[in-house]
PDB file of C-alpha atoms in Angstrom:
ATOM      1  CA  UNK A  45     -51.469  35.032   7.126  1.00 50.00           C
ATOM      2  CA  UNK A  46     -50.398  36.285   3.725  1.00 51.00           C
ATOM      3  CA  UNK A  47     -48.170  34.223   1.452  1.00 46.00           C
ATOM      4  CA  UNK A  48     -45.460  36.851   1.806  1.00 44.00           C
ATOM      5  CA  UNK A  49     -45.668  36.766   5.610  1.00 49.00           C
ATOM      6  CA  UNK A  50     -45.621  32.960   5.593  1.00 48.00           C
ATOM      7  CA  UNK A  51     -42.530  32.939   3.363  1.00 47.00           C
ATOM      8  CA  UNK A  52     -40.850  35.440   5.699  1.00 45.00           C
ATOM      9  CA  UNK A  53     -41.601  33.264   8.750  1.00 42.00           C
ATOM     10  CA  UNK A  54     -40.271  30.200   6.936  1.00 47.00           C
ATOM     11  CA  UNK A  55     -37.122  32.040   5.902  1.00 50.00           C
ATOM     12  CA  UNK A  56     -36.531  33.209   9.485  1.00 51.00           C
ATOM     13  CA  UNK A  57     -37.087  29.658  10.724  1.00 47.00           C
ATOM     14  CA  UNK A  58     -34.542  28.173   8.334  1.00 49.00           C
ATOM     15  CA  UNK A  59     -32.116  31.015   9.123  1.00 50.00           C
ATOM     16  CA  UNK A  60     -32.424  30.214  12.819  1.00 49.00           C
ATOM     17  CA  UNK A  61     -31.814  26.518  12.160  1.00 54.00           C
ATOM     18  CA  UNK A  62     -28.763  27.337  10.020  1.00 49.00           C
ATOM     19  CA  UNK A  63     -27.408  29.620  12.747  1.00 49.00           C
ATOM     20  CA  UNK A  64     -27.837  26.870  15.329  1.00 47.00           C
ATOM     21  CA  UNK A  65     -26.008  24.399  13.100  1.00 51.00           C
ATOM     22  CA  UNK A  66     -23.136  26.838  12.541  1.00 47.00           C
ATOM     23  CA  UNK A  67     -22.910  27.560  16.269  1.00 45.00           C
ATOM     24  CA  UNK A  68     -22.940  23.838  17.033  1.00 47.00           C
ATOM     25  CA  UNK A  69     -20.181  23.221  14.498  1.00 49.00           C
ATOM     26  CA  UNK A  70     -18.170  26.118  15.919  1.00 45.00           C
ATOM     27  CA  UNK A  71     -18.643  24.879  19.450  1.00 43.00           C
ATOM     28  CA  UNK A  72     -17.584  21.411  18.374  1.00 52.00           C
ATOM     29  CA  UNK A  73     -14.432  22.824  16.770  1.00 48.00           C
ATOM     30  CA  UNK A  74     -13.760  24.853  19.907  1.00 59.00           C
ATOM     31  CA  UNK A  75     -13.991  21.686  22.008  1.00 89.00           C
ATOM     32  CA  UNK A  76     -10.666  20.629  20.574  1.00 93.00           C
ATOM     33  CA  UNK A  77      -7.702  21.507  22.749  1.00 96.00           C
ATOM     34  CA  UNK A  78      -5.241  23.992  21.299  1.00 97.00           C
ATOM     35  CA  UNK A  79      -1.743  22.594  20.965  1.00 98.00           C
ATOM     36  CA  UNK A  80       1.322  24.607  19.965  1.00 98.00           C
ATOM     37  CA  UNK A  81       4.529  22.832  18.934  1.00 98.00           C
ATOM     38  CA  UNK A  82       7.858  24.504  18.210  1.00 98.00           C
ATOM     39  CA  UNK A  83      10.505  22.481  16.344  1.00 98.00           C
ATOM     40  CA  UNK A  84      14.195  23.427  16.169  1.00 97.00           C
ATOM     41  CA  UNK A  85      17.356  21.782  14.851  1.00 96.00           C
ATOM     42  CA  UNK A  86      19.704  20.161  17.368  1.00 96.00           C
ATOM     43  CA  UNK A  87      22.819  18.016  16.727  1.00 96.00           C
ATOM     44  CA  UNK A  88      20.911  14.735  17.249  1.00 95.00           C
ATOM     45  CA  UNK A  89      18.022  15.685  14.968  1.00 97.00           C
ATOM     46  CA  UNK A  90      15.325  18.072  16.189  1.00 97.00           C
ATOM     47  CA  UNK A  91      13.976  19.261  19.533  1.00 98.00           C
ATOM     48  CA  UNK A  92      10.239  19.877  19.960  1.00 97.00           C
ATOM     49  CA  UNK A  93       8.534  21.913  22.672  1.00 98.00           C
ATOM     50  CA  UNK A  94       4.834  21.102  23.193  1.00 98.00           C
ATOM     51  CA  UNK A  95       2.460  23.533  24.900  1.00 98.00           C
ATOM     52  CA  UNK A  96      -1.158  22.500  25.567  1.00 98.00           C
ATOM     53  CA  UNK A  97      -3.920  24.999  26.315  1.00 98.00           C
ATOM     54  CA  UNK A  98      -5.067  23.050  29.385  1.00 97.00           C
ATOM     55  CA  UNK A  99      -3.813  20.263  31.580  1.00 97.00           C
ATOM     56  CA  UNK A 100      -4.098  16.689  30.324  1.00 97.00           C
ATOM     57  CA  UNK A 101      -2.809  13.299  31.434  1.00 97.00           C
ATOM     58  CA  UNK A 102      -2.239  11.991  27.914  1.00 95.00           C
ATOM     59  CA  UNK A 103      -1.732  13.370  24.433  1.00 96.00           C
ATOM     60  CA  UNK A 104      -2.404  11.130  21.452  1.00 94.00           C
ATOM     61  CA  UNK A 105      -0.402  12.086  18.378  1.00 93.00           C
ATOM     62  CA  UNK A 106      -1.619  12.028  14.784  1.00 89.00           C
ATOM     63  CA  UNK A 107       0.850   9.484  13.394  1.00 88.00           C
ATOM     64  CA  UNK A 108       2.039   6.312  15.085  1.00 81.00           C
ATOM     65  CA  UNK A 109       4.921   4.156  13.917  1.00 78.00           C
ATOM     66  CA  UNK A 110       7.351   1.655  15.373  1.00 71.00           C
ATOM     67  CA  UNK A 111      10.094   3.861  13.911  1.00 68.00           C
ATOM     68  CA  UNK A 112       9.553   6.414  16.684  1.00 74.00           C
ATOM     69  CA  UNK A 113      10.281   3.968  19.508  1.00 73.00           C
ATOM     70  CA  UNK A 114      14.033   4.267  19.491  1.00 79.00           C
ATOM     71  CA  UNK A 115      14.240   7.877  18.352  1.00 89.00           C
ATOM     72  CA  UNK A 116      11.896   9.811  20.666  1.00 92.00           C
ATOM     73  CA  UNK A 117      13.334  10.881  24.005  1.00 92.00           C
ATOM     74  CA  UNK A 118      11.107  12.935  26.321  1.00 94.00           C
ATOM     75  CA  UNK A 119      13.308  15.154  28.457  1.00 95.00           C
ATOM     76  CA  UNK A 120      10.496  16.305  30.785  1.00 96.00           C
ATOM     77  CA  UNK A 121      10.456  14.257  34.017  1.00 95.00           C
ATOM     78  CA  UNK A 122       7.640  11.780  34.770  1.00 94.00           C
ATOM     79  CA  UNK A 123       6.335  11.654  31.198  1.00 96.00           C
ATOM     80  CA  UNK A 124       6.625   8.696  28.869  1.00 91.00           C
ATOM     81  CA  UNK A 125       6.153   8.051  25.168  1.00 91.00           C
ATOM     82  CA  UNK A 126       4.621   4.836  23.867  1.00 88.00           C
ATOM     83  CA  UNK A 127       3.292   4.124  20.382  1.00 84.00           C
ATOM     84  CA  UNK A 128       2.309   7.683  19.545  1.00 88.00           C
ATOM     85  CA  UNK A 129       0.996   8.649  22.974  1.00 92.00           C
ATOM     86  CA  UNK A 130       2.582  10.868  25.622  1.00 95.00           C
ATOM     87  CA  UNK A 131       1.224  10.231  29.101  1.00 96.00           C
ATOM     88  CA  UNK A 132       1.760  10.805  32.810  1.00 96.00           C
ATOM     89  CA  UNK A 133       0.064   9.901  36.083  1.00 95.00           C
ATOM     90  CA  UNK A 134       0.017  13.644  36.853  1.00 95.00           C
ATOM     91  CA  UNK A 135      -1.583  16.359  34.691  1.00 97.00           C
ATOM     92  CA  UNK A 136       0.780  18.298  32.425  1.00 97.00           C
ATOM     93  CA  UNK A 137       0.602  21.227  30.005  1.00 98.00           C
ATOM     94  CA  UNK A 138       4.097  21.335  28.506  1.00 98.00           C
ATOM     95  CA  UNK A 139       6.839  18.894  27.663  1.00 97.00           C
ATOM     96  CA  UNK A 140       9.983  18.628  25.554  1.00 97.00           C
ATOM     97  CA  UNK A 141      11.200  15.928  23.201  1.00 96.00           C
ATOM     98  CA  UNK A 142      14.487  15.320  21.410  1.00 96.00           C
ATOM     99  CA  UNK A 143      14.053  13.227  18.255  1.00 95.00           C
ATOM    100  CA  UNK A 144      17.142  11.516  16.861  1.00 95.00           C
ATOM    101  CA  UNK A 145      17.419  11.522  13.076  1.00 95.00           C
ATOM    102  CA  UNK A 146      17.304   8.086  11.445  1.00 92.00           C
ATOM    103  CA  UNK A 147      19.064   7.652   8.125  1.00 91.00           C
ATOM    104  CA  UNK A 148      18.213   4.021   7.500  1.00 88.00           C
ATOM    105  CA  UNK A 149      15.720   2.066   5.426  1.00 86.00           C
ATOM    106  CA  UNK A 150      12.276   2.552   6.943  1.00 81.00           C
ATOM    107  CA  UNK A 151      10.076   0.115   5.034  1.00 76.00           C
ATOM    108  CA  UNK A 152       6.487   1.296   4.455  1.00 76.00           C
ATOM    109  CA  UNK A 153       6.646   3.945   7.216  1.00 84.00           C
ATOM    110  CA  UNK A 154       7.617   7.587   6.976  1.00 90.00           C
ATOM    111  CA  UNK A 155      10.716   8.298   9.071  1.00 92.00           C
ATOM    112  CA  UNK A 156      10.182  11.032  11.653  1.00 93.00           C
ATOM    113  CA  UNK A 157      13.437  12.941  11.078  1.00 96.00           C
ATOM    114  CA  UNK A 158      16.147  12.378   8.451  1.00 96.00           C
ATOM    115  CA  UNK A 159      19.426  14.236   8.145  1.00 97.00           C
ATOM    116  CA  UNK A 160      20.122  15.873   4.802  1.00 97.00           C
ATOM    117  CA  UNK A 161      23.738  16.930   4.914  1.00 94.00           C
ATOM    118  CA  UNK A 162      25.231  17.691   8.314  1.00 93.00           C
ATOM    119  CA  UNK A 163      22.758  20.279   9.545  1.00 95.00           C
ATOM    120  CA  UNK A 164      19.668  19.954   7.344  1.00 97.00           C
ATOM    121  CA  UNK A 165      16.628  17.988   8.494  1.00 98.00           C
ATOM    122  CA  UNK A 166      13.673  16.410   6.720  1.00 98.00           C
ATOM    123  CA  UNK A 167      10.789  16.336   9.223  1.00 97.00           C
ATOM    124  CA  UNK A 168       7.539  14.400   8.805  1.00 95.00           C
ATOM    125  CA  UNK A 169       5.127  16.822  10.466  1.00 95.00           C
ATOM    126  CA  UNK A 170       2.386  14.338  11.436  1.00 93.00           C
ATOM    127  CA  UNK A 171       4.558  12.854  14.186  1.00 93.00           C
ATOM    128  CA  UNK A 172       4.276  16.186  16.028  1.00 95.00           C
ATOM    129  CA  UNK A 173       0.562  16.921  15.544  1.00 95.00           C
ATOM    130  CA  UNK A 174      -2.059  16.003  18.098  1.00 95.00           C
ATOM    131  CA  UNK A 175      -4.845  13.664  17.024  1.00 92.00           C
ATOM    132  CA  UNK A 176      -6.979  15.914  14.842  1.00 90.00           C
ATOM    133  CA  UNK A 177     -10.294  14.951  16.464  1.00 89.00           C
ATOM    134  CA  UNK A 178      -9.024  16.051  19.879  1.00 93.00           C
ATOM    135  CA  UNK A 179      -6.388  18.739  19.262  1.00 95.00           C
ATOM    136  CA  UNK A 180      -6.162  21.916  17.207  1.00 96.00           C
ATOM    137  CA  UNK A 181      -2.439  21.908  16.409  1.00 96.00           C
ATOM    138  CA  UNK A 182      -0.138  24.649  15.205  1.00 97.00           C
ATOM    139  CA  UNK A 183       3.468  23.680  14.413  1.00 97.00           C
ATOM    140  CA  UNK A 184       6.140  26.367  14.159  1.00 98.00           C
ATOM    141  CA  UNK A 185       9.588  25.619  12.726  1.00 98.00           C
ATOM    142  CA  UNK A 186      12.349  27.715  14.267  1.00 96.00           C
ATOM    143  CA  UNK A 187      14.248  29.707  11.659  1.00 94.00           C
ATOM    144  CA  UNK A 188      17.041  32.268  11.749  1.00 85.00           C
ATOM    145  CA  UNK A 189      19.282  34.178   9.357  1.00 83.00           C
ATOM    146  CA  UNK A 190      21.013  30.931   8.374  1.00 87.00           C
ATOM    147  CA  UNK A 191      18.134  28.476   8.812  1.00 93.00           C
ATOM    148  CA  UNK A 192      15.042  28.258   6.649  1.00 96.00           C
ATOM    149  CA  UNK A 193      11.973  26.056   6.314  1.00 97.00           C
ATOM    150  CA  UNK A 194      10.760  24.812   2.917  1.00 97.00           C
ATOM    151  CA  UNK A 195       7.742  22.729   1.972  1.00 96.00           C
ATOM    152  CA  UNK A 196       4.810  24.192   3.898  1.00 95.00           C
ATOM    153  CA  UNK A 197       1.656  24.580   1.769  1.00 90.00           C
ATOM    154  CA  UNK A 198       1.337  28.316   2.368  1.00 89.00           C
ATOM    155  CA  UNK A 199       5.012  29.104   2.783  1.00 90.00           C
ATOM    156  CA  UNK A 200       6.319  30.761   5.920  1.00 93.00           C
ATOM    157  CA  UNK A 201       7.427  28.796   8.970  1.00 96.00           C
ATOM    158  CA  UNK A 202       4.096  27.887  10.602  1.00 96.00           C
ATOM    159  CA  UNK A 203       1.758  24.997   9.819  1.00 96.00           C
ATOM    160  CA  UNK A 204      -1.772  25.076  11.153  1.00 95.00           C
ATOM    161  CA  UNK A 205      -3.021  21.493  10.994  1.00 92.00           C
ATOM    162  CA  UNK A 206      -6.392  21.679   9.317  1.00 86.00           C
ATOM    163  CA  UNK A 207      -8.955  19.136  10.375  1.00 81.00           C
ATOM    164  CA  UNK A 208      -9.857  16.564   7.716  1.00 77.00           C
ATOM    165  CA  UNK A 209     -13.085  14.629   7.327  1.00 66.00           C
ATOM    166  CA  UNK A 210     -11.418  11.372   6.321  1.00 65.00           C
ATOM    167  CA  UNK A 211     -10.178   9.457   9.341  1.00 58.00           C
ATOM    168  CA  UNK A 212      -7.315   7.783   7.478  1.00 62.00           C
ATOM    169  CA  UNK A 213      -5.929  11.053   6.092  1.00 69.00           C
ATOM    170  CA  UNK A 214      -2.881  12.438   7.859  1.00 73.00           C
ATOM    171  CA  UNK A 215      -3.840  16.073   8.325  1.00 79.00           C
ATOM    172  CA  UNK A 216      -0.189  17.118   8.666  1.00 89.00           C
ATOM    173  CA  UNK A 217       1.139  14.440   6.319  1.00 91.00           C
ATOM    174  CA  UNK A 218       3.998  16.230   4.633  1.00 93.00           C
ATOM    175  CA  UNK A 219       7.783  16.375   4.621  1.00 97.00           C
ATOM    176  CA  UNK A 220       9.275  19.707   5.618  1.00 97.00           C
ATOM    177  CA  UNK A 221      12.885  20.797   5.158  1.00 98.00           C
ATOM    178  CA  UNK A 222      14.444  22.629   8.110  1.00 98.00           C
ATOM    179  CA  UNK A 223      18.063  23.642   7.671  1.00 97.00           C
ATOM    180  CA  UNK A 224      20.581  25.978   6.037  1.00 96.00           C
ATOM    181  CA  UNK A 225      19.601  28.020   3.005  1.00 94.00           C
ATOM    182  CA  UNK A 226      22.686  27.151   0.943  1.00 93.00           C
ATOM    183  CA  UNK A 227      21.525  23.760  -0.432  1.00 94.00           C
ATOM    184  CA  UNK A 228      18.128  25.116  -1.525  1.00 96.00           C
ATOM    185  CA  UNK A 229      17.979  25.397  -5.320  1.00 96.00           C
ATOM    186  CA  UNK A 230      14.920  27.099  -6.828  1.00 96.00           C
ATOM    187  CA  UNK A 231      13.956  26.579 -10.465  1.00 96.00           C
ATOM    188  CA  UNK A 232      10.795  27.410 -12.388  1.00 94.00           C
ATOM    189  CA  UNK A 233       9.832  23.726 -12.260  1.00 95.00           C
ATOM    190  CA  UNK A 234      10.744  22.608  -8.715  1.00 97.00           C
ATOM    191  CA  UNK A 235      12.675  23.290  -5.529  1.00 97.00           C
ATOM    192  CA  UNK A 236      15.651  20.943  -5.048  1.00 98.00           C
ATOM    193  CA  UNK A 237      17.581  20.261  -1.839  1.00 98.00           C
ATOM    194  CA  UNK A 238      20.533  17.898  -2.111  1.00 97.00           C
ATOM    195  CA  UNK A 239      22.828  16.248   0.421  1.00 96.00           C
ATOM    196  CA  UNK A 240      26.368  17.367  -0.565  1.00 95.00           C
ATOM    197  CA  UNK A 241      27.472  13.726  -0.268  1.00 95.00           C
ATOM    198  CA  UNK A 242      24.922  12.489  -2.821  1.00 96.00           C
ATOM    199  CA  UNK A 243      26.543  11.158  -6.021  1.00 95.00           C
ATOM    200  CA  UNK A 244      26.237  13.936  -8.640  1.00 96.00           C
ATOM    201  CA  UNK A 245      25.238  11.526 -11.391  1.00 97.00           C
ATOM    202  CA  UNK A 246      22.162  10.454  -9.375  1.00 96.00           C
ATOM    203  CA  UNK A 247      21.044  14.002  -8.734  1.00 96.00           C
ATOM    204  CA  UNK A 248      21.578  14.734 -12.403  1.00 96.00           C
ATOM    205  CA  UNK A 249      19.162  11.927 -13.328  1.00 96.00           C
ATOM    206  CA  UNK A 250      16.572  13.064 -10.753  1.00 96.00           C
ATOM    207  CA  UNK A 251      16.604  16.629 -12.064  1.00 96.00           C
ATOM    208  CA  UNK A 252      16.815  15.755 -15.765  1.00 95.00           C
ATOM    209  CA  UNK A 253      13.799  13.448 -15.478  1.00 95.00           C
ATOM    210  CA  UNK A 254      11.627  15.905 -13.580  1.00 95.00           C
ATOM    211  CA  UNK A 255      10.798  18.201 -16.497  1.00 94.00           C
ATOM    212  CA  UNK A 256       9.681  15.652 -19.115  1.00 94.00           C
ATOM    213  CA  UNK A 257       8.061  13.336 -16.533  1.00 94.00           C
ATOM    214  CA  UNK A 258       5.968  16.073 -14.912  1.00 94.00           C
ATOM    215  CA  UNK A 259       4.981  17.368 -18.333  1.00 94.00           C
ATOM    216  CA  UNK A 260       3.933  13.849 -19.433  1.00 92.00           C
ATOM    217  CA  UNK A 261       1.743  13.269 -16.351  1.00 91.00           C
ATOM    218  CA  UNK A 262       0.214  16.728 -16.582  1.00 93.00           C
ATOM    219  CA  UNK A 263      -0.558  16.185 -20.259  1.00 93.00           C
ATOM    220  CA  UNK A 264      -1.922  12.670 -19.678  1.00 90.00           C
ATOM    221  CA  UNK A 265      -4.209  13.643 -16.782  1.00 90.00           C
ATOM    222  CA  UNK A 266      -5.132  17.158 -17.809  1.00 92.00           C
ATOM    223  CA  UNK A 267      -4.436  18.225 -14.214  1.00 92.00           C
ATOM    224  CA  UNK A 268      -1.839  20.802 -13.225  1.00 93.00           C
ATOM    225  CA  UNK A 269      -0.164  20.517  -9.828  1.00 92.00           C
ATOM    226  CA  UNK A 270      -1.367  23.110  -7.344  1.00 89.00           C
ATOM    227  CA  UNK A 271       2.150  23.841  -6.098  1.00 92.00           C
ATOM    228  CA  UNK A 272       5.709  23.508  -7.271  1.00 94.00           C
ATOM    229  CA  UNK A 273       7.231  20.192  -6.060  1.00 96.00           C
ATOM    230  CA  UNK A 274       9.905  19.997  -3.369  1.00 97.00           C
ATOM    231  CA  UNK A 275      12.455  17.322  -4.355  1.00 98.00           C
ATOM    232  CA  UNK A 276      15.047  16.290  -1.732  1.00 98.00           C
ATOM    233  CA  UNK A 277      17.924  13.809  -1.941  1.00 98.00           C
ATOM    234  CA  UNK A 278      19.892  12.244   0.933  1.00 97.00           C
ATOM    235  CA  UNK A 279      22.846   9.868   0.853  1.00 96.00           C
ATOM    236  CA  UNK A 280      24.021   7.489   3.575  1.00 94.00           C
ATOM    237  CA  UNK A 281      27.340   5.766   2.781  1.00 91.00           C
ATOM    238  CA  UNK A 282      28.512   2.398   4.022  1.00 83.00           C
ATOM    239  CA  UNK A 283      25.121   0.701   4.407  1.00 67.00           C
ATOM    240  CA  UNK A 284      23.791  -2.094   2.261  1.00 76.00           C
ATOM    241  CA  UNK A 285      22.771  -0.829  -1.111  1.00 78.00           C
ATOM    242  CA  UNK A 286      19.188   0.406  -1.205  1.00 87.00           C
ATOM    243  CA  UNK A 287      17.193   3.209  -2.730  1.00 90.00           C
ATOM    244  CA  UNK A 288      13.990   4.383  -1.076  1.00 92.00           C
ATOM    245  CA  UNK A 289      11.709   7.284  -1.920  1.00 94.00           C
ATOM    246  CA  UNK A 290       8.610   8.688  -0.238  1.00 93.00           C
ATOM    247  CA  UNK A 291       6.079  11.204  -1.517  1.00 93.00           C
ATOM    248  CA  UNK A 292       3.970  13.282   0.864  1.00 92.00           C
ATOM    249  CA  UNK A 293       1.534  16.122   0.498  1.00 90.00           C
ATOM    250  CA  UNK A 294       3.104  19.226  -0.904  1.00 90.00           C
ATOM    251  CA  UNK A 295       3.841  17.636  -3.349  1.00 93.00           C
ATOM    252  CA  UNK A 296       7.114  16.847  -1.553  1.00 95.00           C
ATOM    253  CA  UNK A 297       9.395  13.857  -2.137  1.00 97.00           C
ATOM    254  CA  UNK A 298      12.517  12.536  -0.426  1.00 97.00           C
ATOM    255  CA  UNK A 299      14.865  10.277  -2.406  1.00 97.00           C
ATOM    256  CA  UNK A 300      16.974   8.394   0.149  1.00 96.00           C
ATOM    257  CA  UNK A 301      20.052   6.566  -1.129  1.00 95.00           C
ATOM    258  CA  UNK A 302      21.928   4.004   0.971  1.00 94.00           C
ATOM    259  CA  UNK A 303      25.275   2.352   0.299  1.00 93.00           C
ATOM    260  CA  UNK A 304      28.587   2.889  -1.462  1.00 93.00           C
ATOM    261  CA  UNK A 305      27.470   0.889  -4.493  1.00 92.00           C
ATOM    262  CA  UNK A 306      25.662   4.021  -5.736  1.00 94.00           C
ATOM    263  CA  UNK A 307      28.932   5.920  -5.992  1.00 94.00           C
ATOM    264  CA  UNK A 308      29.660   4.026  -9.205  1.00 93.00           C
ATOM    265  CA  UNK A 309      27.470   4.728 -12.205  1.00 95.00           C
ATOM    266  CA  UNK A 310      26.307   1.656 -14.119  1.00 94.00           C
ATOM    267  CA  UNK A 311      23.586   0.869 -16.645  1.00 95.00           C
ATOM    268  CA  UNK A 312      21.609  -1.060 -14.009  1.00 93.00           C
ATOM    269  CA  UNK A 313      21.932   1.748 -11.458  1.00 93.00           C
ATOM    270  CA  UNK A 314      20.827   4.351 -14.011  1.00 94.00           C
ATOM    271  CA  UNK A 315      17.792   2.259 -14.967  1.00 93.00           C
ATOM    272  CA  UNK A 316      16.818   1.825 -11.292  1.00 93.00           C
ATOM    273  CA  UNK A 317      17.120   5.535 -10.570  1.00 94.00           C
ATOM    274  CA  UNK A 318      15.170   6.556 -13.667  1.00 94.00           C
ATOM    275  CA  UNK A 319      12.295   4.157 -13.021  1.00 92.00           C
ATOM    276  CA  UNK A 320      12.063   5.033  -9.321  1.00 93.00           C
ATOM    277  CA  UNK A 321      12.095   8.766 -10.034  1.00 94.00           C
ATOM    278  CA  UNK A 322       9.286   8.455 -12.567  1.00 93.00           C
ATOM    279  CA  UNK A 323       7.302   6.228 -10.183  1.00 92.00           C
ATOM    280  CA  UNK A 324       7.575   8.841  -7.416  1.00 93.00           C
ATOM    281  CA  UNK A 325       6.726  11.746  -9.719  1.00 94.00           C
ATOM    282  CA  UNK A 326       3.565   9.843 -10.724  1.00 92.00           C
ATOM    283  CA  UNK A 327       2.527   9.875  -7.044  1.00 92.00           C
ATOM    284  CA  UNK A 328       2.228  13.668  -7.237  1.00 92.00           C
ATOM    285  CA  UNK A 329      -0.959  12.900  -9.152  1.00 89.00           C
ATOM    286  CA  UNK A 330      -2.264   9.451  -8.312  1.00 80.00           C
ATOM    287  CA  UNK A 331      -1.467   9.563  -4.589  1.00 66.00           C
ATOM    288  CA  UNK A 332      -1.773  13.235  -3.705  1.00 58.00           C
ATOM    289  CA  UNK A 333      -3.998  14.879  -6.329  1.00 56.00           C
ATOM    290  CA  UNK A 334      -6.577  12.123  -6.708  1.00 55.00           C
ATOM    291  CA  UNK A 335      -7.712  10.295  -3.551  1.00 56.00           C
ATOM    292  CA  UNK A 336      -9.587   7.030  -3.255  1.00 57.00           C
ATOM    293  CA  UNK A 337     -12.031   6.656  -0.361  1.00 57.00           C
ATOM    294  CA  UNK A 338      -9.730   4.110   1.307  1.00 56.00           C
ATOM    295  CA  UNK A 339      -6.449   5.673   0.211  1.00 54.00           C
ATOM    296  CA  UNK A 340      -4.278   4.277   2.999  1.00 56.00           C
ATOM    297  CA  UNK A 341      -5.827   0.798   2.838  1.00 59.00           C
ATOM    298  CA  UNK A 342      -5.541   0.528  -0.951  1.00 59.00           C
ATOM    299  CA  UNK A 343      -1.807   0.893  -1.371  1.00 63.00           C
ATOM    300  CA  UNK A 344      -1.865  -1.637  -4.193  1.00 55.00           C
ATOM    301  CA  UNK A 345      -4.038   0.768  -6.169  1.00 66.00           C
ATOM    302  CA  UNK A 346      -1.825   3.839  -6.107  1.00 66.00           C
ATOM    303  CA  UNK A 347       1.451   1.872  -6.025  1.00 75.00           C
ATOM    304  CA  UNK A 348       0.357  -0.254  -8.970  1.00 74.00           C
ATOM    305  CA  UNK A 349      -0.941   2.849 -10.709  1.00 76.00           C
ATOM    306  CA  UNK A 350       2.391   4.644 -10.254  1.00 80.00           C
ATOM    307  CA  UNK A 351       4.207   1.646 -11.727  1.00 78.00           C
ATOM    308  CA  UNK A 352       1.868   1.659 -14.712  1.00 79.00           C
ATOM    309  CA  UNK A 353       2.269   5.392 -15.240  1.00 79.00           C
ATOM    310  CA  UNK A 354       6.063   5.141 -14.932  1.00 77.00           C
ATOM    311  CA  UNK A 355       6.076   2.440 -17.613  1.00 81.00           C
ATOM    312  CA  UNK A 356       3.906   4.608 -19.839  1.00 81.00           C
ATOM    313  CA  UNK A 357       6.261   7.566 -19.356  1.00 81.00           C
ATOM    314  CA  UNK A 358       9.290   5.387 -20.194  1.00 82.00           C
ATOM    315  CA  UNK A 359       7.623   4.076 -23.332  1.00 81.00           C
ATOM    316  CA  UNK A 360       6.646   7.559 -24.428  1.00 82.00           C
ATOM    317  CA  UNK A 361       9.832   9.436 -23.552  1.00 78.00           C
ATOM    318  CA  UNK A 362      12.645   6.872 -23.809  1.00 75.00           C
ATOM    319  CA  UNK A 363      11.645   4.694 -26.753  1.00 65.00           C
ATOM    320  CA  UNK A 364      10.521   7.082 -29.438  1.00 55.00           C
TER     321      UNK A 364
END
């Protein structure tokens, strides 16, 4: 056997092995069950229609939270929802859910659906995705001439949930806006969507801080965001005073304001808003551009880091 012939045999052998590995990977991906979900606005919140490629007796969802207990209502007979799992004693391929919007303080969990204005909705997509190891999920948000969807990584109205290699990562972990076009405000820096009831002075602070804060973090890290941020603000009157904000992939953020005390501008309120906004903008980098290997289990790391970065931004921008 000549050296050339031996090299050719070796190359063919390795090519065959590579082909087998690719086929095995493809077959493994194909083993996942295709799941299509269509989400539309309804007066209570949103309605979701699930369609599975084959019959199952249970469907485990990507994201589980106690917040879903009181808000998910399956309208298909003989099916039940419990802690992120839809099940039945009989096989099923389709079912329908109505999810009631919750505009209250949610603690460390992402709310499933939040109202923004009367007819706008902020939807956390992971609640509607099948467990990524078992299901290949495509989520479509129903739009019309008056309704739009904002916040998907590739634009449009459809999200194909890409499989991740890190078990703790939420493959569909992002906020999406589904609602009327009127409140959507596009600028060169960011997309803003504001509840009409939100105090104007608060929204003014959120927008005024975005430019210098994002520029500071970009300059400090040397990393430019891959996409323009989506910045949303909701207001719920009458409740105890609180201010909560959550950043998801996107980078998308929802500032959620609770209580009539925020209607009145004060030095303390301004300071709270400014610090919180800078903290959340820092998460565009330290929570959703850089990832630690145990991102979800090391909240102290990215929360503490965002606090540190916010303090650095305040020292640099406010105390010159």
